[in-house]
mmCIF file of C-alpha atoms in Angstrom:
data_model
loop_
_atom_site.group_PDB
_atom_site.id
_atom_site.type_symbol
_atom_site.label_atom_id
_atom_site.label_comp_id
_atom_site.label_asym_id
_atom_site.label_seq_id
_atom_site.Cartn_x
_atom_site.Cartn_y
_atom_site.Cartn_z
ATOM 1 C CA MET A 1 -4.359 -16.966 -58.766
ATOM 2 C CA MET A 2 -2.170 -17.321 -62.192
ATOM 3 C CA ARG A 3 -1.325 -21.114 -60.963
ATOM 4 C CA ARG A 4 -4.737 -22.768 -60.786
ATOM 5 C CA SER A 5 -5.981 -21.027 -63.685
ATOM 6 C CA LEU A 6 -3.572 -22.271 -66.084
ATOM 7 C CA GLY A 7 -3.670 -26.337 -64.920
ATOM 8 C CA PRO A 8 -7.269 -26.158 -66.659
ATOM 9 C CA LEU A 9 -6.309 -24.474 -69.650
ATOM 10 C CA ALA A 10 -3.037 -26.733 -69.839
ATOM 11 C CA ILE A 11 -5.844 -30.256 -69.288
ATOM 12 C CA ILE A 12 -7.436 -29.175 -71.963
ATOM 13 C CA ALA A 13 -4.664 -28.120 -74.161
ATOM 14 C CA ILE A 14 -2.658 -31.581 -73.520
ATOM 15 C CA ILE A 15 -6.873 -33.332 -74.535
ATOM 16 C CA VAL A 16 -7.194 -30.815 -77.534
ATOM 17 C CA ILE A 17 -3.233 -31.936 -78.735
ATOM 18 C CA VAL A 18 -3.997 -35.862 -78.098
ATOM 19 C CA LEU A 19 -7.403 -35.746 -80.158
ATOM 20 C CA ALA A 20 -5.855 -33.774 -83.314
ATOM 21 C CA ALA A 21 -3.496 -36.660 -83.546
ATOM 22 C CA MET A 22 -6.012 -39.702 -83.243
ATOM 23 C CA LEU A 23 -7.278 -37.061 -85.910
ATOM 24 C CA ILE A 24 -3.914 -36.815 -88.024
ATOM 25 C CA THR A 25 -2.910 -40.753 -87.122
ATOM 26 C CA SER A 26 -7.167 -41.950 -88.936
ATOM 27 C CA TYR A 27 -6.511 -39.935 -91.413
ATOM 28 C CA ASN A 28 -3.649 -40.819 -92.509
ATOM 29 C CA SER A 29 -4.371 -44.637 -91.861
ATOM 30 C CA MET A 30 -7.159 -44.149 -94.514
ATOM 31 C CA VAL A 31 -5.829 -42.452 -97.423
ATOM 32 C CA ALA A 32 -2.600 -45.280 -96.649
ATOM 33 C CA LYS A 33 -6.010 -47.916 -96.772
ATOM 34 C CA GLU A 34 -7.739 -46.445 -100.271
ATOM 35 C CA GLU A 35 -4.239 -45.730 -101.623
ATOM 36 C CA ASP A 36 -3.599 -49.381 -101.391
ATOM 37 C CA VAL A 37 -6.665 -50.912 -102.468
ATOM 38 C CA ASP A 38 -5.815 -48.401 -105.930
ATOM 39 C CA GLN A 39 -2.853 -49.817 -105.962
ATOM 40 C CA ALA A 40 -4.968 -53.532 -106.349
ATOM 41 C CA TYR A 41 -6.903 -52.709 -108.582
ATOM 42 C CA ALA A 42 -4.268 -51.202 -110.993
ATOM 43 C CA GLN A 43 -2.634 -54.341 -111.218
ATOM 44 C CA VAL A 44 -6.816 -56.239 -112.100
ATOM 45 C CA GLU A 45 -6.532 -53.466 -114.616
ATOM 46 C CA ASN A 46 -3.087 -54.175 -115.743
ATOM 47 C CA GLN A 47 -3.783 -57.624 -116.172
ATOM 48 C CA LEU A 48 -6.831 -57.534 -117.599
ATOM 49 C CA GLN A 49 -5.325 -55.499 -120.448
ATOM 50 C CA ARG A 50 -2.744 -58.269 -121.087
ATOM 51 C CA ARG A 51 -5.466 -60.227 -121.679
ATOM 52 C CA MET A 52 -7.205 -57.278 -123.928
ATOM 53 C CA ASP A 53 -4.098 -57.456 -126.193
ATOM 54 C CA LEU A 54 -3.661 -60.881 -126.301
ATOM 55 C CA ILE A 55 -7.216 -61.972 -127.441
ATOM 56 C CA PRO A 56 -6.924 -60.184 -130.911
ATOM 57 C CA ASN A 57 -3.286 -62.561 -131.865
ATOM 58 C CA LEU A 58 -4.825 -65.431 -130.528
ATOM 59 C CA VAL A 59 -8.227 -64.620 -132.538
ATOM 60 C CA ASN A 60 -6.378 -63.717 -135.672
ATOM 61 C CA THR A 61 -4.652 -66.598 -135.744
ATOM 62 C CA VAL A 62 -8.219 -69.900 -135.060
ATOM 63 C CA LYS A 63 -9.308 -66.853 -137.849
ATOM 64 C CA GLY A 64 -6.416 -67.747 -140.359
ATOM 65 C CA PHE A 65 -6.611 -72.096 -139.305
ATOM 66 C CA ALA A 66 -10.859 -72.264 -138.242
ATOM 67 C CA SER A 67 -12.634 -68.942 -140.911
ATOM 68 C CA HIS A 68 -15.124 -70.514 -140.792
ATOM 69 C CA GLU A 69 -16.147 -70.525 -137.117
ATOM 70 C CA LYS A 70 -17.075 -66.346 -137.218
ATOM 71 C CA GLU A 71 -20.531 -66.692 -134.518
ATOM 72 C CA VAL A 72 -17.395 -67.282 -132.410
ATOM 73 C CA LEU A 73 -14.589 -64.843 -133.648
ATOM 74 C CA LYS A 74 -17.477 -62.040 -133.129
ATOM 75 C CA ASN A 75 -18.288 -62.732 -130.167
ATOM 76 C CA VAL A 76 -14.792 -62.921 -128.322
ATOM 77 C CA SER A 77 -14.253 -59.567 -129.747
ATOM 78 C CA ASP A 78 -17.500 -58.310 -128.451
ATOM 79 C CA ALA A 79 -17.531 -59.527 -125.299
ATOM 80 C CA ARG A 80 -13.058 -57.779 -125.393
ATOM 81 C CA ALA A 81 -14.764 -54.479 -126.562
ATOM 82 C CA LYS A 82 -17.087 -54.255 -123.545
ATOM 83 C CA LEU A 83 -13.873 -55.563 -121.098
ATOM 84 C CA ALA A 84 -12.701 -52.115 -122.535
ATOM 85 C CA GLY A 85 -14.993 -49.572 -121.879
ATOM 86 C CA ALA A 86 -16.745 -51.570 -117.866
ATOM 87 C CA GLY A 87 -15.965 -48.698 -115.925
ATOM 88 C CA SER A 88 -16.425 -50.092 -112.687
ATOM 89 C CA PRO A 89 -15.007 -52.940 -110.901
ATOM 90 C CA GLN A 90 -18.267 -54.368 -110.796
ATOM 91 C CA GLU A 91 -19.055 -53.996 -114.070
ATOM 92 C CA GLN A 92 -15.585 -55.528 -115.439
ATOM 93 C CA ALA A 93 -16.697 -58.547 -112.471
ATOM 94 C CA GLU A 94 -19.186 -59.321 -115.519
ATOM 95 C CA ALA A 95 -17.351 -58.341 -118.794
ATOM 96 C CA ASN A 96 -14.988 -60.497 -117.406
ATOM 97 C CA ASP A 97 -16.781 -63.028 -117.237
ATOM 98 C CA GLU A 98 -18.365 -62.411 -120.385
ATOM 99 C CA LEU A 99 -14.719 -63.066 -122.155
ATOM 100 C CA SER A 100 -13.980 -66.058 -120.266
ATOM 101 C CA GLY A 101 -17.279 -67.690 -121.531
ATOM 102 C CA ALA A 102 -16.449 -66.530 -124.978
ATOM 103 C CA LEU A 103 -13.058 -67.925 -124.580
ATOM 104 C CA SER A 104 -13.653 -71.127 -123.341
ATOM 105 C CA ARG A 105 -16.465 -71.323 -126.422
ATOM 106 C CA LEU A 106 -13.388 -71.168 -128.780
ATOM 107 C CA LEU A 107 -11.043 -73.197 -127.561
ATOM 108 C CA VAL A 108 -14.118 -75.581 -127.824
ATOM 109 C CA VAL A 109 -14.129 -74.736 -131.532
ATOM 110 C CA VAL A 110 -10.111 -74.914 -131.621
ATOM 111 C CA GLU A 111 -10.105 -78.889 -130.579
ATOM 112 C CA ASN A 112 -12.268 -79.041 -133.705
ATOM 113 C CA TYR A 113 -8.923 -77.540 -135.352
ATOM 114 C CA PRO A 114 -5.830 -79.885 -135.184
ATOM 115 C CA GLN A 115 -3.294 -78.856 -136.996
ATOM 116 C CA LEU A 116 -4.325 -75.362 -134.959
ATOM 117 C CA LYS A 117 -3.109 -76.027 -131.705
ATOM 118 C CA ALA A 118 -0.084 -77.670 -133.425
ATOM 119 C CA ASP A 119 0.690 -73.784 -134.998
ATOM 120 C CA ALA A 120 3.549 -72.526 -132.398
ATOM 121 C CA ASN A 121 2.280 -68.580 -133.257
ATOM 122 C CA PHE A 122 -1.316 -71.080 -131.190
ATOM 123 C CA ARG A 123 0.399 -71.730 -128.428
ATOM 124 C CA GLN A 124 3.143 -69.865 -127.553
ATOM 125 C CA LEU A 125 0.006 -66.699 -127.606
ATOM 126 C CA MET A 126 -2.499 -70.190 -125.641
ATOM 127 C CA ASP A 127 0.535 -69.905 -122.753
ATOM 128 C CA GLU A 128 0.813 -66.157 -122.518
ATOM 129 C CA LEU A 129 -2.761 -66.319 -122.031
ATOM 130 C CA ALA A 130 -3.031 -68.642 -119.710
ATOM 131 C CA GLY A 131 0.118 -67.536 -118.269
ATOM 132 C CA THR A 132 -2.218 -63.436 -117.553
ATOM 133 C CA GLU A 133 -5.414 -65.865 -116.083
ATOM 134 C CA ASN A 134 -3.326 -66.719 -113.623
ATOM 135 C CA ARG A 135 -2.160 -63.931 -113.054
ATOM 136 C CA LEU A 136 -5.767 -61.940 -112.775
ATOM 137 C CA VAL A 137 -6.614 -64.320 -111.165
ATOM 138 C CA VAL A 138 -3.249 -63.562 -108.320
ATOM 139 C CA ALA A 139 -4.154 -59.637 -108.446
ATOM 140 C CA ARG A 140 -7.975 -59.667 -107.741
ATOM 141 C CA GLN A 141 -7.753 -60.698 -105.078
ATOM 142 C CA ASP A 142 -4.703 -59.279 -104.161
ATOM 143 C CA TYR A 143 -7.422 -56.043 -104.619
ATOM 144 C CA ASN A 144 -10.125 -57.992 -103.298
ATOM 145 C CA ALA A 145 -7.462 -58.454 -100.014
ATOM 146 C CA GLN A 146 -7.555 -55.140 -99.659
ATOM 147 C CA VAL A 147 -10.674 -54.352 -100.496
ATOM 148 C CA ALA A 148 -11.420 -56.041 -96.907
ATOM 149 C CA ALA A 149 -8.945 -54.290 -95.361
ATOM 150 C CA TYR A 150 -9.850 -50.272 -96.623
ATOM 151 C CA ASN A 151 -13.375 -51.489 -94.904
ATOM 152 C CA LYS A 152 -13.397 -52.694 -92.153
ATOM 153 C CA LYS A 153 -11.550 -49.524 -91.603
ATOM 154 C CA VAL A 154 -13.895 -46.983 -92.306
ATOM 155 C CA LYS A 155 -16.806 -50.158 -91.029
ATOM 156 C CA ARG A 156 -15.046 -49.861 -87.687
ATOM 157 C CA PHE A 157 -14.583 -47.672 -84.770
ATOM 158 C CA PRO A 158 -13.565 -44.694 -84.937
ATOM 159 C CA GLY A 159 -12.578 -45.176 -88.157
ATOM 160 C CA SER A 160 -16.213 -45.313 -89.004
ATOM 161 C CA LEU A 161 -16.694 -41.723 -87.607
ATOM 162 C CA MET A 162 -14.042 -40.279 -89.628
ATOM 163 C CA ALA A 163 -14.520 -42.317 -92.808
ATOM 164 C CA GLY A 164 -17.395 -40.059 -92.725
ATOM 165 C CA ILE A 165 -16.050 -36.416 -91.637
ATOM 166 C CA PHE A 166 -13.735 -37.236 -94.467
ATOM 167 C CA GLY A 167 -16.797 -38.183 -96.372
ATOM 168 C CA PHE A 168 -14.490 -42.119 -97.462
ATOM 169 C CA ASP A 169 -16.583 -44.655 -99.074
ATOM 170 C CA GLU A 170 -16.080 -48.334 -99.080
ATOM 171 C CA LYS A 171 -14.510 -49.807 -101.787
ATOM 172 C CA GLU A 172 -16.794 -52.644 -104.206
ATOM 173 C CA TYR A 173 -15.169 -56.251 -104.621
ATOM 174 C CA PHE A 174 -14.430 -57.557 -107.790
ATOM 175 C CA LYS A 175 -17.009 -60.376 -107.962
ATOM 176 C CA ALA A 176 -17.785 -62.917 -110.290
ATOM 177 C CA GLU A 177 -20.975 -62.762 -112.043
ATOM 178 C CA ALA A 178 -24.255 -64.986 -110.700
ATOM 179 C CA GLY A 179 -23.294 -67.412 -112.941
ATOM 180 C CA ALA A 180 -19.623 -67.894 -113.118
ATOM 181 C CA LYS A 181 -19.787 -70.874 -111.147
ATOM 182 C CA GLU A 182 -21.082 -72.405 -114.217
ATOM 183 C CA ALA A 183 -19.014 -73.963 -117.096
ATOM 184 C CA PRO A 184 -20.216 -71.350 -120.498
ATOM 185 C CA LYS A 185 -22.936 -74.001 -123.206
ATOM 186 C CA VAL A 186 -21.526 -75.342 -126.432
ATOM 187 C CA ASP A 187 -24.257 -75.205 -128.884
ATOM 188 C CA PHE A 188 -22.096 -77.385 -132.133
ATOM 189 C CA GLU A 189 -25.864 -77.173 -134.191
ATOM 190 C CA GLY A 190 -24.907 -75.705 -136.908
ATOM 191 C CA VAL A 191 -21.302 -76.264 -137.361
ATOM 192 C CA GLN A 192 -20.231 -77.343 -140.572
ATOM 193 C CA GLU A 193 -17.734 -79.654 -141.496
#
């Protein structure tokens, strides 16, 4: 009689152990994916910081040659400050787009100063900035790929159940602003020569 009562208990115990193992595996997998997203985002922030560190040097170099271009220089500084204060990936993406536009306008101004383009310090800063821009593109692509993998895990069954139980929410993509596809408009009205 004892043997008969142990059979169903053993089956129930095995089912509980299998379900617990699946739960633990699913939870650990979500934690790992979330860490991958956080790590990729840290690289985006790292490149944004590198870019922000280069900009004051670039602005100061341009100031030495083009001191009357105050508005363009102020726009770059303001956009840099906005990026420094951005919190979420979306805010950072919008501030990044604004900074990219301000830098584009600065580069148009630079075209008016051949002696500035010939300056070794300026060229070095521009090379470093271009390299940083390239690394930033790669970091954003890597981040978005990690977000996609994480979001798929959170949305798919049975991950969606586990995500709901343990509070794993979808992550935000690093998206470009809607108007980022358009080149910035540069107005030379009122530019002093």
